[in-house]
Every structure is written in structure tokens, then in C-alpha cells.
């Protein structure tokens, strides 16, 4: 946990906008003011002309570790997250072996801690081996995970989900469904049916549900109804479902990129607060996987620029709303405290954004996965620095660790 003084930024969080300086001491924001004089022994990071936001929190990413290091591992994924402006990432359990036991959860948490870039949180499997047949030992996993999910597959057995929900409620954990019944004539119907079922299980059990990657208009309607009834339910949408339509970006991903009309419904759901948060569903794959048509988008590094370019620059939502969707609400859904505002007493996790264009190239991506429909695209909103607990973990093209050891070498003063 470090000390840092950031000078001259346009500070934006979910609640306000102001020009000023931010002082972080011992990893915690000590002061936010129009002018804070330099302090003896505290390094200064100039941010004139740049936005300063709370660092982003990703509810939904796949770092493929253990099992598929050729796609991504905890180091390459952490570097990509830092480059994308994220300091907290919640990882899905579809690794090999899957995260259905305390041993795998501990491996992920310990390796991430050793790497020391972003803070990793873990989602445990609902069923053993993600096979949909038998519940994991939820009690044994509970100390390591904030939620349970078979992401990649919907759990089709109603009784299992019912049992998992009752147990999750007892343990104070969240059920995090991948809403999809397979084998129906319409994929949208498959999503809607599972959303409807899960909302009603939430209603009957009182368990907290957070629905992954909502992509169909019918699901938005159902969640709106659930919220009217006050059910303990939240949901997310991905940057690609909110910003891209099938007509302009034909790229295999599950759920698929949808039609222009459906995108409008999703964005309206976002504006109206029916969709609570944006989560990347960062799903890196190798070139060979891409050639074989494996679905997924490597998206953690383009999430902010895509949303900023498509939704903020076009005036659909303000930067404060985007900050709420990418930081405040995801942190609350995960149960993290003192995050999501640039305020005294809050965690000193911040991101500095330059009002500059980036070009998405293979080299731009720190992730091993180059599978994105955005290659060659120019987008606004360049992450200049990602600060975790007052320390730069990403700064101007470089990541802490391999690229620089001590942020004092690259930040003026100190
Ligand atoms: Zn999923």
C-alpha cells in the first residue's frame, strides 16, 4: 500500500465531477480537493487534462488458469486487466480442473496474490466438473468464493438450482447463472426461460441472484418485473452486447452479438437501471481456436474505450453513469466496501484516462487472446494509468513487474 499525489485531474465518479487533486496515503484516499500541495516523500503523478475515475471492477472474466495457459494465464490476464483500467477481477470457474474445490480456488487466489497486480476474486462452480449433475460442496468452497456459477452452461436441472439457491442463501453467497437452456428453436427463448425460472427461484428462496450477460429483450423485461417486485436480483450486460450489432460485427460469442433493435432495448435497460452493471466476459482464445470457430471475445482491454466511444461520446450515458456501471455497482454486487467513489476513506484504486484515440491491434492487447472483432478499430478513451492502493500497476504502456519494478522510477518526485 503506497502513497501518491495525483495532480490536476478531472475527477469523475458515480456521484460528481470536479477538477482537482487526490492524495492517497497508505493505499487509502486521504484527501480530494481543488488543490493539494506536494507532500514531503510522496510521489506526484501529473494528470492535467485527464479524467480520473475509480478503477474498474470486472464481475466476469476468464483467465483460463489452471488448464489453458496458451489462451491466457493469471499473469497475462492480470496484465491485460491492469492495461484495461481494472484493479479487481472476478474469475469464472470453467478452468481445467474447474474451480469446484477449495484446492483450485486456493491455487487461483494464491497465484494471483503472488503476481500482485490486480485483486482476483473467485466464482466457484455450482455443479461438480461443471457437468450439471451434482452440487459441489458449497460449504467447503464458501470461504474462497463470493458466488457460484456454471458459467459456460446453464444449469438445466431445476431441483439442483433450487437446492443451490437455498444453500447460497444460508451461506450468504450469490448464485450467478449463465442463463441458457440449450436445444430450443430460439436462443432468445432459451435465455428468457432460464431467467424466468431463476427469478422465481430467487423469489421463493430469497437467495441473491446475479444474472450473467443478459442479451435478449425478453430477459430485460423479466428483470424489470423482478425489480418491481423487489426480488434480490441484479444483472449485467457486456460491452459487446451493448455496443455492437450483428450487422456490423460478425464474431462468434456466447450469447451471440444481437440485432440492432435488440441492442437498443439493452441500452434502454442500461439507462433505466434495469441492467445494473457492465461486465466484460473477457474470454481469450488462441488463433487456432478462432480458426475453429470457438466463441468468445478477448475484451478486458477494450471494454472502457468501446463503451466510452459508443455510449458516452454519442451522449447516450454520461461518464458518471459509466463509472457507476464499471466500478460502484460491480463492487457492491461482489460485496466489496469502500470502492467506487473518489472520496476520502475509499480505497486508492483509480484509473487515469486520456481523451485520446487508440487503435486496437494485436500488439495493443496484453492478453494472449487476440480474438476480438475490434482489431483495426479506432476508439476514444486511452487508459494512461491504473493505480491500485496508491501504486501504479500500469502506466503509459508499461505494467508493474516485468516492465518496471518501482513506480517511483516513472513518477516524478518521491
Ligand atoms: Zn456465460
PDB file of C-alpha atoms in Angstrom, residues 83-84 299-309 352-361 363-365 372 374-384 394 396-397:
ATOM      1  CA  UNK A  83      -3.987  -2.293 -19.046  1.00  0.00           C
ATOM      2  CA  UNK A  84      -7.776  -2.102 -19.235  1.00  0.00           C
ATOM      3  CA  UNK A 299     -12.463  -7.834 -24.150  1.00  0.00           C
ATOM      4  CA  UNK A 300     -11.000  -6.588 -20.883  1.00  0.00           C
ATOM      5  CA  UNK A 301      -8.665  -4.094 -22.591  1.00  0.00           C
ATOM      6  CA  UNK A 302     -11.251  -2.645 -24.972  1.00  0.00           C
ATOM      7  CA  UNK A 303     -14.182  -2.505 -22.536  1.00  0.00           C
ATOM      8  CA  UNK A 304     -13.748   1.087 -21.447  1.00  0.00           C
ATOM      9  CA  UNK A 305     -12.760   2.562 -24.852  1.00  0.00           C
ATOM     10  CA  UNK A 306     -15.654   0.770 -26.582  1.00  0.00           C
ATOM     11  CA  UNK A 307     -18.243   1.919 -24.022  1.00  0.00           C
ATOM     12  CA  UNK A 308     -16.786   5.418 -23.889  1.00  0.00           C
ATOM     13  CA  UNK A 309     -16.753   5.788 -27.675  1.00  0.00           C
ATOM     14  CA  UNK A 352      -6.463   7.851 -15.332  1.00  0.00           C
ATOM     15  CA  UNK A 353      -7.963   8.187 -18.793  1.00  0.00           C
ATOM     16  CA  UNK A 354      -6.589  10.364 -21.583  1.00  0.00           C
ATOM     17  CA  UNK A 355      -9.013  11.823 -24.118  1.00  0.00           C
ATOM     18  CA  UNK A 356      -7.036  10.205 -26.921  1.00  0.00           C
ATOM     19  CA  UNK A 357      -7.682   7.623 -29.597  1.00  0.00           C
ATOM     20  CA  UNK A 358      -6.290   4.119 -29.507  1.00  0.00           C
ATOM     21  CA  UNK A 359      -6.064   1.665 -32.371  1.00  0.00           C
ATOM     22  CA  UNK A 360      -6.889  -1.894 -31.403  1.00  0.00           C
ATOM     23  CA  UNK A 361      -4.127  -4.103 -32.814  1.00  0.00           C
ATOM     24  CA  UNK A 363       0.158  -5.634 -30.133  1.00  0.00           C
ATOM     25  CA  UNK A 364      -2.176  -3.293 -28.285  1.00  0.00           C
ATOM     26  CA  UNK A 365      -3.591  -6.299 -26.427  1.00  0.00           C
ATOM     27  CA  UNK A 372     -11.856  -9.613 -30.912  1.00  0.00           C
ATOM     28  CA  UNK A 374     -12.392  -4.783 -32.880  1.00  0.00           C
ATOM     29  CA  UNK A 375      -8.973  -5.405 -34.475  1.00  0.00           C
ATOM     30  CA  UNK A 376      -8.205  -2.360 -36.603  1.00  0.00           C
ATOM     31  CA  UNK A 377     -10.848  -0.222 -34.849  1.00  0.00           C
ATOM     32  CA  UNK A 378     -10.037   3.236 -33.546  1.00  0.00           C
ATOM     33  CA  UNK A 379     -11.641   4.046 -30.195  1.00  0.00           C
ATOM     34  CA  UNK A 380     -11.581   7.010 -27.804  1.00  0.00           C
ATOM     35  CA  UNK A 381     -10.501   6.859 -24.179  1.00  0.00           C
ATOM     36  CA  UNK A 382      -6.976   5.649 -23.555  1.00  0.00           C
ATOM     37  CA  UNK A 383      -6.065   4.220 -20.165  1.00  0.00           C
ATOM     38  CA  UNK A 384      -2.995   6.204 -19.142  1.00  0.00           C
ATOM     39  CA  UNK A 394       0.008   0.161 -15.262  1.00  0.00           C
ATOM     40  CA  UNK A 396       1.864   4.667 -20.066  1.00  0.00           C
ATOM     41  CA  UNK A 397       2.371   1.369 -21.899  1.00  0.00           C
TER      42      UNK A 397
END
